[in-house]
GROMACS .gro file of C-alpha atoms in nm:
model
   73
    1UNK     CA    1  -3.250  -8.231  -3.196
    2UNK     CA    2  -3.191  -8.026  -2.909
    3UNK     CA    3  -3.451  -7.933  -2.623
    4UNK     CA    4  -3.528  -7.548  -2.787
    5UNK     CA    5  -3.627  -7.691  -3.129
    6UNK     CA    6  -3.762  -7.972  -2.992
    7UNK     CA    7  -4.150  -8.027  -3.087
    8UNK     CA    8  -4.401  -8.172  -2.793
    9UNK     CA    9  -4.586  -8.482  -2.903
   10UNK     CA   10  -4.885  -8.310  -2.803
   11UNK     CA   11  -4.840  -8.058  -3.079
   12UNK     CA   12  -4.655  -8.268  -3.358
   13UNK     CA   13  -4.890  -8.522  -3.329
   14UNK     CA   14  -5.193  -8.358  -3.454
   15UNK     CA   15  -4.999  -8.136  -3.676
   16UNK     CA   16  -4.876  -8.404  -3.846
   17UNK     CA   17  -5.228  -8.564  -3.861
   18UNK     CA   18  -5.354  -8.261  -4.014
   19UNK     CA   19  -5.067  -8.209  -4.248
   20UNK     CA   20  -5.113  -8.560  -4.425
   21UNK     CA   21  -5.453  -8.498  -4.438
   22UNK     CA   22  -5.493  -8.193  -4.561
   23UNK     CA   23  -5.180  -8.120  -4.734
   24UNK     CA   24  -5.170  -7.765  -4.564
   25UNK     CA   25  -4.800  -7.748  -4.482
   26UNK     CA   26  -4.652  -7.717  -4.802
   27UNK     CA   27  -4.910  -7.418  -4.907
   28UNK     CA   28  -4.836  -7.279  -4.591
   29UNK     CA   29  -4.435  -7.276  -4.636
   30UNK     CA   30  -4.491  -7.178  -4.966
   31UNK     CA   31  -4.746  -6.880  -4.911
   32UNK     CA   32  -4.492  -6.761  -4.590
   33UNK     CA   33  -4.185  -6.751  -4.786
   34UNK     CA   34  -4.408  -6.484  -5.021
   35UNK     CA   35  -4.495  -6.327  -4.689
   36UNK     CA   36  -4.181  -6.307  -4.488
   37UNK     CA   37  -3.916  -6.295  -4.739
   38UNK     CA   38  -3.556  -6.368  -4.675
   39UNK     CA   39  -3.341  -6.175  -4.860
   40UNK     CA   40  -3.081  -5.955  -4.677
   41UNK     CA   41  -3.207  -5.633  -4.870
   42UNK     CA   42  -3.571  -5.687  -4.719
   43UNK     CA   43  -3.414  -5.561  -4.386
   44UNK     CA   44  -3.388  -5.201  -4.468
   45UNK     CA   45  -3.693  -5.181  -4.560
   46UNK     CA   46  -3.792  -5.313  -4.227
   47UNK     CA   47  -3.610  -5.061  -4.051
   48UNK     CA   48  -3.778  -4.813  -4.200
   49UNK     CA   49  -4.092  -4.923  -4.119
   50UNK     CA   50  -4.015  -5.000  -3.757
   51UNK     CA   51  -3.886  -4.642  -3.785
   52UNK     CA   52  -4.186  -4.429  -3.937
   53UNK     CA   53  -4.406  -4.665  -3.619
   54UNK     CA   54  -4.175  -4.561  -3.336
   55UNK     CA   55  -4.226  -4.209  -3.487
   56UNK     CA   56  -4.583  -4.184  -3.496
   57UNK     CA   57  -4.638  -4.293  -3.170
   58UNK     CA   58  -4.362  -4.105  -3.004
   59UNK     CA   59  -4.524  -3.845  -3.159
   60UNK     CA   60  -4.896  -3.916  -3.074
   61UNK     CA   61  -4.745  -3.924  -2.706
   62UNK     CA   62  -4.578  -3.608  -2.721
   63UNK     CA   63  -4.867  -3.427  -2.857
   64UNK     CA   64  -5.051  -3.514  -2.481
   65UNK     CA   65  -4.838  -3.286  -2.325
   66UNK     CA   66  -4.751  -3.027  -2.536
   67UNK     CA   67  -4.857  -2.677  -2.434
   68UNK     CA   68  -4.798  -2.405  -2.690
   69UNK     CA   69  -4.617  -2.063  -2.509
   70UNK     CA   70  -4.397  -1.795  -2.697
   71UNK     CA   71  -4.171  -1.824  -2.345
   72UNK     CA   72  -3.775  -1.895  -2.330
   73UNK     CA   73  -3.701  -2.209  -2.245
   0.00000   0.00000   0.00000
């Protein structure tokens, strides 16, 4: 393994002591895969979410400092 992936003992010791005892890593894995799916096509719809958020609170800002005049800009 290389030093990024690498896993403290101080960490993979009791995760692994939980793991055997209470089983919890392969419900986890499988309940994430449902949550986080992997599938290439997934990422659009991702985009559009990250999208419609940077919109509403661009917008939200905006609204601060708008000031409503019938003036050329």
């Amino acid at each position: 393994m290389s030093d990024m992936t690498a896993v403290p003992k101080a960490i993979a010791g009791p995760s692994k002591f939980l793991d055997d005892r209470i089983g919890a890593g392969t419900f986890l894995k499988r309940n994430l895969r449902k949550i986080f799916p992997d599938h290439w096509s997934f990422l659009l719809g991702e985009i559009a979410l990250y999208s419609f958020i940077i919109l509403l609170l661009s917008g939200t800002f905006l609204t601060f400092f708008f000031k409503p005049s019938m003036m050329h800009v």
